[in-house]
Amino acid sequence: MQKNQKNPYDRREFLKGTTAVAGATAIGTLLPTGMALAQQGKLKIGLMLPYTGTFAQLGVAITNGFKLAIEERGGKLGGREIEYFTVDDESNPAKAPENANKLVQRDKVDVVVGTVHSGVAMGMAKVIRESGTLWINPNAGADEVTGALCAPNIFRTSFSNWQTTHALGKVLKAKGHKNAVFITWKYAAGEQMMAGFKEGFEKEGGKLTKELYVPFPQVDFQALLTEIASIKPDAVVAFFAGGGAAKFLKDYQAAGLKGKIPLYGSGFLTDGVLDAVGDAGEGVETTLHYADGLDTKKDKAFRLAYAKTFKLQPDVYAVQGYDAGQLLAAGLDAVKGNVGDKAAMIKAMESAKIDSPRGPWTLSKSHNPVQDMYLRKVVGKENKNMGVAWKALADPARGCKA
Ligand code: PHB
């Protein structure tokens, strides 16, 4: 379903805290360049995200984070007001080209922001590469997006799937685990996170003894948990996210495996789900580019603003959406809202230093964040920061010729 949305957020709350920024923007619009900008009309932003299904909560968090970044800039980018176009992609890869074309061909958006699911991102990539539309991907980790399919107009503010599990090899080695089983959904994200882990673990002399898969988005884990109990590996590593992650954590505990075989994962396993799982997540260790308790000025300010605005605690998805807004702002500021000056805009985005709640990051040549990977441990309702597991981890960008 596609809706042409007006900004749904109450701006009064924002304006209380951002009078100086909003004031500066208002003065800017009185100048002659402001008149020229007004003639450019509103900047059209297409949001292609899941708003239904197992990743619905992730799509909402990304949308919230993105709009927060825009509202902190007085609701404008490069001096231009924003018009949002929204498509619910349902995390359905089969509909991805058609959905992307709704934004690109029909609505003629200036920039597409999306999505969550790697398979959907692969379907978007073809449309985006053919049209040359600017694309900021605020989650989907498909390695190809900043690998073999990399392009000047394609940016990612999240991670590659490879990045999220690669550091786990070192972590498991340090714990003395010699073998492990990987369990995930059978689709690109699960397979690539498994491969990233395998590569990192084998480099450390570990052995991945079994790969276990359930079809996406199914959450019937019982048979595989029974298999894990009989294999008795040193450790289990998992990728699930959203509603699927919550169900997996509860089932792992109910199967009697919690406390017997240590559970690890990419941090999506425990991000944004701890309120829903009781103590089933307690002690689970994961790697990710965000954590609770980072204790930086930027993170504190972001968390406060997010909680105040949305009456929700932010998670990694909210951070990635927020940074998508920040990256777009860097590009549009450089060209004063003139998206027609694509080369200058891309150049500014490529060299942006993003002051993120996760910590500062820059983009690699293939337009993927080079970022610290934290080791996190679930303590109560927090993914507690246990330190940096891998400093400035860059995706290898295999196959990227740009
Ligand atoms: C993906 O499909 O790329 C994906 C989905 C959800 C996550 C992480 C990656 O939490």
Short mmCIF file of C-alpha atoms and ligand atoms in Angstrom, two decimals:
data_model
loop_
_atom_site.label_atom_id
_atom_site.label_comp_id
_atom_site.label_asym_id
_atom_site.label_seq_id
_atom_site.Cartn_x
_atom_site.Cartn_y
_atom_site.Cartn_z
CA MET A 1 0.00 0.00 0.00
CA GLN A 2 1.32 3.42 -0.83
CA LYS A 3 0.49 6.60 1.00
CA ASN A 4 1.57 10.10 0.30
CA GLN A 5 2.13 11.18 3.87
CA LYS A 6 2.35 14.56 5.43
CA ASN A 7 4.91 14.66 8.22
CA PRO A 8 3.00 12.98 11.05
CA TYR A 9 5.12 14.27 13.91
CA ASP A 10 4.25 17.08 16.18
CA ARG A 11 7.00 19.63 15.62
CA ARG A 12 6.29 21.72 18.68
CA GLU A 13 8.23 19.33 20.91
CA PHE A 14 11.23 19.55 18.58
CA LEU A 15 11.09 23.27 18.25
CA LYS A 16 11.45 23.74 21.98
CA GLY A 17 14.92 22.21 21.78
CA THR A 18 15.93 23.39 18.33
CA THR A 19 14.97 27.03 18.20
CA ALA A 20 18.47 28.10 17.22
CA VAL A 21 18.66 25.70 14.30
CA ALA A 22 15.15 26.45 13.11
CA GLY A 23 15.82 30.18 13.46
CA ALA A 24 18.96 30.00 11.37
CA THR A 25 17.08 28.12 8.66
CA ALA A 26 14.29 30.68 8.67
CA ILE A 27 16.77 33.52 8.17
CA GLY A 28 18.36 31.53 5.35
CA THR A 29 15.07 31.34 3.50
CA LEU A 30 14.78 35.15 3.43
CA LEU A 31 17.88 35.46 1.28
CA PRO A 32 17.70 35.35 -2.55
CA THR A 33 19.12 31.82 -2.65
CA GLY A 34 16.20 30.87 -0.41
CA MET A 35 13.81 32.07 -3.10
CA ALA A 36 15.55 29.95 -5.68
CA LEU A 37 15.30 26.96 -3.36
CA ALA A 38 11.60 27.53 -2.83
CA GLN A 39 11.17 27.30 -6.60
CA GLN A 40 12.74 23.84 -6.53
CA GLY A 41 9.74 22.68 -4.52
CA LYS A 42 9.75 20.01 -1.90
CA LEU A 43 12.36 17.34 -1.76
CA LYS A 44 10.72 13.97 -2.43
CA ILE A 45 11.89 11.16 -0.19
CA GLY A 46 10.66 7.62 -0.79
CA LEU A 47 10.61 5.31 2.21
CA MET A 48 10.52 1.66 1.19
CA LEU A 49 10.39 -0.37 4.40
CA PRO A 50 8.48 -3.22 6.04
CA TYR A 51 5.51 -1.94 8.04
CA THR A 52 3.84 -5.35 8.34
CA GLY A 53 5.20 -8.84 9.08
CA THR A 54 8.08 -10.04 11.24
CA PHE A 55 10.25 -6.96 10.49
CA ALA A 56 7.47 -4.36 10.96
CA GLN A 57 8.98 -3.03 14.18
CA LEU A 58 12.33 -2.58 12.43
CA GLY A 59 10.73 -0.52 9.66
CA VAL A 60 9.07 1.74 12.20
CA ALA A 61 12.30 2.26 14.18
CA ILE A 62 14.18 3.19 10.98
CA THR A 63 11.42 5.62 9.95
CA ASN A 64 11.42 7.22 13.39
CA GLY A 65 15.20 7.59 13.45
CA PHE A 66 15.26 9.06 9.94
CA LYS A 67 12.55 11.61 10.67
CA LEU A 68 14.20 12.57 13.94
CA ALA A 69 17.38 13.52 12.06
CA ILE A 70 15.32 15.66 9.66
CA GLU A 71 13.32 17.32 12.43
CA GLU A 72 16.52 18.20 14.26
CA ARG A 73 17.34 20.23 11.15
CA GLY A 74 14.09 22.15 11.33
CA GLY A 75 12.22 19.69 9.08
CA LYS A 76 14.28 20.74 6.05
CA LEU A 77 17.34 19.50 4.17
CA GLY A 78 19.55 21.83 2.15
CA GLY A 79 16.91 24.50 2.76
CA ARG A 80 14.10 22.44 1.21
CA GLU A 81 10.96 21.13 2.80
CA ILE A 82 10.34 17.40 2.62
CA GLU A 83 7.54 15.36 1.12
CA TYR A 84 7.46 11.69 2.13
CA PHE A 85 6.23 8.82 -0.05
CA THR A 86 5.85 5.53 1.76
CA VAL A 87 5.69 1.93 0.53
CA ASP A 88 5.23 -1.09 2.79
CA ASP A 89 7.47 -3.70 1.16
CA GLU A 90 6.23 -6.48 3.49
CA SER A 91 9.77 -7.97 3.42
CA ASN A 92 8.63 -9.64 0.22
CA PRO A 93 11.44 -10.00 -2.35
CA ALA A 94 9.01 -11.01 -5.14
CA LYS A 95 7.32 -7.61 -4.96
CA ALA A 96 10.53 -5.59 -4.56
CA PRO A 97 11.06 -4.37 -8.16
CA GLU A 98 7.41 -3.34 -8.45
CA ASN A 99 7.49 -1.57 -5.09
CA ALA A 100 10.75 0.23 -5.90
CA ASN A 101 9.25 1.37 -9.21
CA LYS A 102 6.28 2.88 -7.40
CA LEU A 103 8.70 5.31 -5.81
CA VAL A 104 11.15 5.72 -8.70
CA GLN A 105 8.88 5.74 -11.77
CA ARG A 106 5.48 6.78 -10.48
CA ASP A 107 6.31 9.17 -7.62
CA LYS A 108 9.63 10.28 -9.12
CA VAL A 109 11.29 10.62 -5.73
CA ASP A 110 14.68 12.31 -5.40
CA VAL A 111 16.00 9.67 -3.05
CA VAL A 112 14.93 6.20 -1.93
CA VAL A 113 15.54 5.17 1.68
CA GLY A 114 15.14 1.41 2.29
CA THR A 115 15.06 -1.40 3.24
CA VAL A 116 15.40 -4.08 5.95
CA HIS A 117 15.37 -7.45 4.14
CA SER A 118 18.41 -8.47 2.05
CA GLY A 119 16.28 -10.22 -0.59
CA VAL A 120 14.14 -7.11 -1.03
CA ALA A 121 17.30 -4.99 -1.31
CA MET A 122 18.53 -7.22 -4.13
CA GLY A 123 15.26 -6.62 -5.97
CA MET A 124 15.57 -2.87 -5.42
CA ALA A 125 19.18 -2.80 -6.62
CA LYS A 126 18.28 -3.52 -10.23
CA VAL A 127 15.70 -0.70 -10.38
CA ILE A 128 18.06 1.71 -8.63
CA ARG A 129 21.04 0.92 -10.84
CA GLU A 130 18.99 1.33 -14.01
CA SER A 131 17.35 4.60 -12.97
CA GLY A 132 20.40 6.13 -11.27
CA THR A 133 18.19 7.29 -8.38
CA LEU A 134 20.04 8.04 -5.17
CA TRP A 135 19.59 5.16 -2.71
CA ILE A 136 20.39 5.13 1.00
CA ASN A 137 20.03 1.69 2.52
CA PRO A 138 19.46 1.97 6.30
CA ASN A 139 19.60 -1.76 7.12
CA ALA A 140 19.56 -4.61 4.57
CA GLY A 141 22.99 -6.21 4.78
CA ALA A 142 23.17 -8.06 1.43
CA ASP A 143 26.92 -8.15 0.79
CA GLU A 144 26.39 -7.51 -2.93
CA VAL A 145 24.84 -4.07 -2.37
CA THR A 146 28.26 -2.65 -1.53
CA GLY A 147 30.06 -5.53 -3.28
CA ALA A 148 29.42 -6.72 -6.83
CA LEU A 149 26.46 -4.33 -7.25
CA CYS A 150 28.17 -1.25 -5.82
CA ALA A 151 27.51 2.00 -7.70
CA PRO A 152 28.06 5.75 -7.21
CA ASN A 153 24.36 6.30 -6.34
CA ILE A 154 24.17 3.43 -3.79
CA PHE A 155 24.95 4.13 -0.12
CA ARG A 156 24.48 2.12 3.06
CA THR A 157 24.36 3.47 6.62
CA SER A 158 24.07 0.12 8.38
CA PHE A 159 26.39 -2.86 7.80
CA SER A 160 27.19 -5.69 5.41
CA ASN A 161 26.00 -9.09 6.60
CA TRP A 162 29.63 -10.23 6.63
CA GLN A 163 30.55 -7.42 9.06
CA THR A 164 28.05 -8.40 11.75
CA THR A 165 29.42 -11.87 12.49
CA HIS A 166 33.03 -11.71 11.40
CA ALA A 167 34.34 -10.57 14.80
CA LEU A 168 32.56 -13.46 16.55
CA GLY A 169 35.34 -15.86 15.48
CA LYS A 170 37.80 -14.05 17.73
CA VAL A 171 35.24 -13.87 20.53
CA LEU A 172 34.53 -17.61 20.50
CA LYS A 173 38.23 -18.44 20.30
CA ALA A 174 38.92 -16.28 23.36
CA LYS A 175 36.26 -18.25 25.25
CA GLY A 176 37.98 -21.50 24.33
CA HIS A 177 35.21 -22.76 22.02
CA LYS A 178 36.62 -25.08 19.36
CA ASN A 179 33.46 -25.86 17.40
CA ALA A 180 30.09 -24.27 16.80
CA VAL A 181 26.74 -24.72 15.07
CA PHE A 182 25.10 -21.84 13.16
CA ILE A 183 21.32 -21.55 13.01
CA THR A 184 19.40 -19.01 10.93
CA TRP A 185 16.76 -18.29 8.31
CA LYS A 186 17.42 -19.66 4.83
CA TYR A 187 17.92 -16.49 2.82
CA ALA A 188 20.74 -14.14 1.87
CA ALA A 189 21.18 -12.43 5.25
CA GLY A 190 21.34 -15.71 7.20
CA GLU A 191 23.64 -17.38 4.69
CA GLN A 192 26.00 -14.40 4.49
CA MET A 193 26.17 -13.93 8.27
CA MET A 194 26.94 -17.62 8.54
CA ALA A 195 29.72 -17.25 5.93
CA GLY A 196 31.16 -14.18 7.70
CA PHE A 197 31.27 -16.10 10.96
CA LYS A 198 32.76 -19.21 9.36
CA GLU A 199 35.56 -17.21 7.77
CA GLY A 200 36.40 -15.43 11.04
CA PHE A 201 36.16 -18.58 13.19
CA GLU A 202 38.23 -20.75 10.86
CA LYS A 203 40.95 -18.08 10.75
CA GLU A 204 41.15 -18.59 14.51
CA GLY A 205 41.35 -22.37 14.12
CA GLY A 206 37.69 -23.04 15.03
CA LYS A 207 35.35 -25.35 13.15
CA LEU A 208 31.79 -24.74 12.06
CA THR A 209 30.36 -28.25 12.35
CA LYS A 210 26.78 -27.70 11.19
CA GLU A 211 24.61 -25.12 9.39
CA LEU A 212 20.95 -25.29 10.34
CA TYR A 213 18.23 -23.42 8.44
CA VAL A 214 14.53 -22.63 8.72
CA PRO A 215 12.68 -21.00 5.80
CA PHE A 216 12.08 -17.23 6.17
CA PRO A 217 9.95 -16.03 7.95
CA GLN A 218 9.03 -19.27 9.74
CA VAL A 219 9.65 -19.57 13.48
CA ASP A 220 9.20 -23.28 14.06
CA PHE A 221 12.54 -24.10 15.69
CA GLN A 222 11.71 -27.24 17.66
CA ALA A 223 13.20 -29.91 15.38
CA LEU A 224 16.45 -27.98 14.99
CA LEU A 225 16.78 -27.32 18.72
CA THR A 226 16.43 -31.08 19.30
CA GLU A 227 19.20 -31.62 16.76
CA ILE A 228 21.43 -29.08 18.52
CA ALA A 229 20.87 -30.88 21.84
CA SER A 230 22.08 -34.11 20.28
CA ILE A 231 25.12 -32.53 18.55
CA LYS A 232 26.23 -30.83 21.81
CA PRO A 233 28.49 -28.20 20.17
CA ASP A 234 30.75 -25.93 22.25
CA ALA A 235 28.61 -22.98 21.16
CA VAL A 236 25.57 -22.01 19.09
CA VAL A 237 25.61 -18.91 16.87
CA ALA A 238 22.35 -17.49 15.51
CA PHE A 239 20.89 -14.82 13.29
CA PHE A 240 17.24 -14.00 13.73
CA ALA A 241 15.67 -10.56 14.06
CA GLY A 242 12.46 -8.84 15.14
CA GLY A 243 9.61 -11.17 16.11
CA GLY A 244 11.62 -14.22 14.97
CA ALA A 245 14.50 -13.39 17.34
CA ALA A 246 12.15 -13.06 20.32
CA LYS A 247 10.60 -16.44 19.55
CA PHE A 248 14.00 -18.10 19.10
CA LEU A 249 15.33 -16.85 22.44
CA LYS A 250 12.24 -18.12 24.24
CA ASP A 251 12.34 -21.48 22.47
CA TYR A 252 16.07 -21.91 23.21
CA GLN A 253 15.33 -21.48 26.88
CA ALA A 254 12.22 -23.68 26.81
CA ALA A 255 14.20 -26.46 25.09
CA GLY A 256 16.53 -26.50 28.11
CA LEU A 257 19.55 -25.35 26.11
CA LYS A 258 20.04 -22.03 27.88
CA GLY A 259 22.83 -22.32 30.43
CA LYS A 260 23.98 -25.60 28.84
CA ILE A 261 25.26 -24.53 25.42
CA PRO A 262 26.32 -20.86 25.25
CA LEU A 263 24.41 -18.81 22.68
CA TYR A 264 26.00 -16.10 20.51
CA GLY A 265 24.84 -14.16 17.48
CA SER A 266 24.92 -11.06 15.39
CA GLY A 267 23.41 -8.43 17.68
CA PHE A 268 20.04 -8.45 15.90
CA LEU A 269 19.27 -11.53 17.95
CA THR A 270 18.91 -9.39 21.07
CA ASP A 271 18.34 -5.82 19.80
CA GLY A 272 14.87 -4.37 20.27
CA VAL A 273 13.47 -7.65 21.66
CA LEU A 274 14.56 -7.79 25.30
CA ASP A 275 11.31 -6.36 26.64
CA ALA A 276 9.44 -9.21 24.98
CA VAL A 277 11.50 -12.20 26.16
CA GLY A 278 11.64 -12.08 29.95
CA ASP A 279 15.00 -13.50 31.06
CA ALA A 280 15.45 -15.72 27.96
CA GLY A 281 18.11 -13.37 26.59
CA GLU A 282 20.14 -13.08 29.81
CA GLY A 283 23.86 -13.70 29.22
CA VAL A 284 23.65 -13.98 25.42
CA GLU A 285 26.71 -12.39 23.80
CA THR A 286 26.60 -10.79 20.39
CA THR A 287 28.62 -8.51 18.13
CA LEU A 288 27.15 -5.40 16.53
CA HIS A 289 27.95 -1.81 15.60
CA TYR A 290 25.80 -0.48 18.45
CA ALA A 291 25.39 -1.25 22.16
CA ASP A 292 23.72 0.03 25.31
CA GLY A 293 25.84 2.09 27.66
CA LEU A 294 28.19 3.62 25.11
CA ASP A 295 28.03 6.69 27.29
CA THR A 296 28.97 9.26 24.66
CA LYS A 297 27.50 12.75 24.43
CA LYS A 298 26.01 12.03 21.02
CA ASP A 299 24.40 8.75 22.07
CA LYS A 300 22.92 10.26 25.22
CA ALA A 301 21.41 13.18 23.31
CA PHE A 302 20.03 10.85 20.64
CA ARG A 303 18.45 8.49 23.16
CA LEU A 304 16.86 11.31 25.06
CA ALA A 305 15.41 12.95 21.93
CA TYR A 306 14.17 9.62 20.57
CA ALA A 307 12.52 8.58 23.85
CA LYS A 308 10.90 11.98 24.24
CA THR A 309 9.55 12.06 20.72
CA PHE A 310 8.38 8.49 20.24
CA LYS A 311 7.89 7.30 23.84
CA LEU A 312 10.10 4.34 22.93
CA GLN A 313 13.71 3.33 23.55
CA PRO A 314 15.84 3.44 20.39
CA ASP A 315 17.68 0.39 19.06
CA VAL A 316 20.23 -0.27 16.34
CA TYR A 317 17.58 0.14 13.62
CA ALA A 318 16.65 3.60 14.90
CA VAL A 319 20.35 4.56 14.83
CA GLN A 320 20.74 3.38 11.24
CA GLY A 321 17.67 5.38 10.17
CA TYR A 322 18.96 8.44 12.01
CA ASP A 323 22.32 8.13 10.27
CA ALA A 324 20.58 7.79 6.88
CA GLY A 325 19.07 11.21 7.62
CA GLN A 326 22.45 12.57 8.66
CA LEU A 327 24.16 11.27 5.51
CA LEU A 328 21.46 12.72 3.27
CA ALA A 329 21.76 16.04 5.09
CA ALA A 330 25.52 16.10 4.45
CA GLY A 331 24.87 15.66 0.72
CA LEU A 332 22.06 18.19 0.45
CA ASP A 333 23.81 20.83 2.53
CA ALA A 334 26.79 20.65 0.18
CA VAL A 335 24.62 21.41 -2.89
CA LYS A 336 22.16 23.70 -1.05
CA GLY A 337 19.26 21.43 -1.85
CA ASN A 338 20.01 21.13 -5.56
CA VAL A 339 19.75 17.37 -6.07
CA GLY A 340 20.39 17.96 -9.77
CA ASP A 341 24.04 18.47 -8.85
CA LYS A 342 24.41 14.77 -8.27
CA ALA A 343 28.17 14.54 -8.65
CA ALA A 344 28.81 17.16 -5.96
CA MET A 345 26.20 15.63 -3.72
CA ILE A 346 27.71 12.16 -4.02
CA LYS A 347 31.18 13.54 -3.38
CA ALA A 348 30.01 15.22 -0.18
CA MET A 349 28.30 12.06 1.02
CA GLU A 350 31.36 9.94 0.24
CA SER A 351 33.57 12.11 2.39
CA ALA A 352 31.07 12.74 5.21
CA LYS A 353 32.15 12.01 8.76
CA ILE A 354 29.01 10.84 10.47
CA ASP A 355 28.73 11.75 14.14
CA SER A 356 26.58 8.74 15.01
CA PRO A 357 25.13 7.53 18.30
CA ARG A 358 27.11 4.33 17.58
CA GLY A 359 30.37 6.34 17.42
CA PRO A 360 31.84 8.28 14.49
CA TRP A 361 32.07 6.49 11.15
CA THR A 362 33.08 7.12 7.57
CA LEU A 363 32.24 5.31 4.35
CA SER A 364 34.49 2.84 2.55
CA LYS A 365 35.15 3.24 -1.19
CA SER A 366 32.17 0.96 -1.81
CA HIS A 367 29.91 3.22 0.35
CA ASN A 368 29.57 0.93 3.39
CA PRO A 369 30.34 2.13 6.96
CA VAL A 370 33.81 1.44 8.35
CA GLN A 371 32.92 1.00 11.99
CA ASP A 372 33.76 -0.47 15.37
CA MET A 373 32.09 -3.76 16.26
CA TYR A 374 31.14 -3.98 19.90
CA LEU A 375 30.91 -7.12 21.99
CA ARG A 376 27.64 -6.92 23.91
CA LYS A 377 26.20 -9.07 26.67
CA VAL A 378 22.56 -9.16 27.71
CA VAL A 379 22.29 -7.97 31.29
CA GLY A 380 18.68 -7.40 32.34
CA LYS A 381 17.04 -5.39 29.56
CA GLU A 382 20.32 -4.11 28.14
CA ASN A 383 22.76 -5.14 25.44
CA LYS A 384 25.62 -4.05 27.66
CA ASN A 385 28.77 -2.79 25.97
CA MET A 386 31.66 -5.15 26.85
CA GLY A 387 34.23 -3.30 24.72
CA VAL A 388 35.24 -3.14 21.07
CA ALA A 389 35.55 -6.62 19.52
CA TRP A 390 36.99 -5.28 16.27
CA LYS A 391 38.18 -1.73 15.68
CA ALA A 392 37.17 -0.03 12.39
CA LEU A 393 35.99 -3.16 10.63
CA ALA A 394 35.64 -2.64 6.87
CA ASP A 395 33.70 -4.99 4.62
CA PRO A 396 35.99 -6.60 2.01
CA ALA A 397 33.61 -5.34 -0.73
CA ARG A 398 34.23 -8.38 -2.88
CA GLY A 399 33.42 -7.75 -6.53
CA CYS A 400 33.02 -3.97 -6.20
CA LYS A 401 34.60 -2.31 -9.23
CA ALA A 402 33.56 1.29 -8.56
C1 PHB B 1 18.66 -8.50 6.24
O1 PHB B 1 17.81 -9.19 5.65
O2 PHB B 1 19.63 -8.02 5.64
C2 PHB B 1 18.50 -8.24 7.69
C3 PHB B 1 17.24 -8.22 8.26
C4 PHB B 1 17.09 -7.96 9.62
C5 PHB B 1 18.22 -7.68 10.38
C6 PHB B 1 19.48 -7.69 9.82
C7 PHB B 1 19.63 -7.96 8.45
O3 PHB B 1 18.09 -7.41 11.67
#
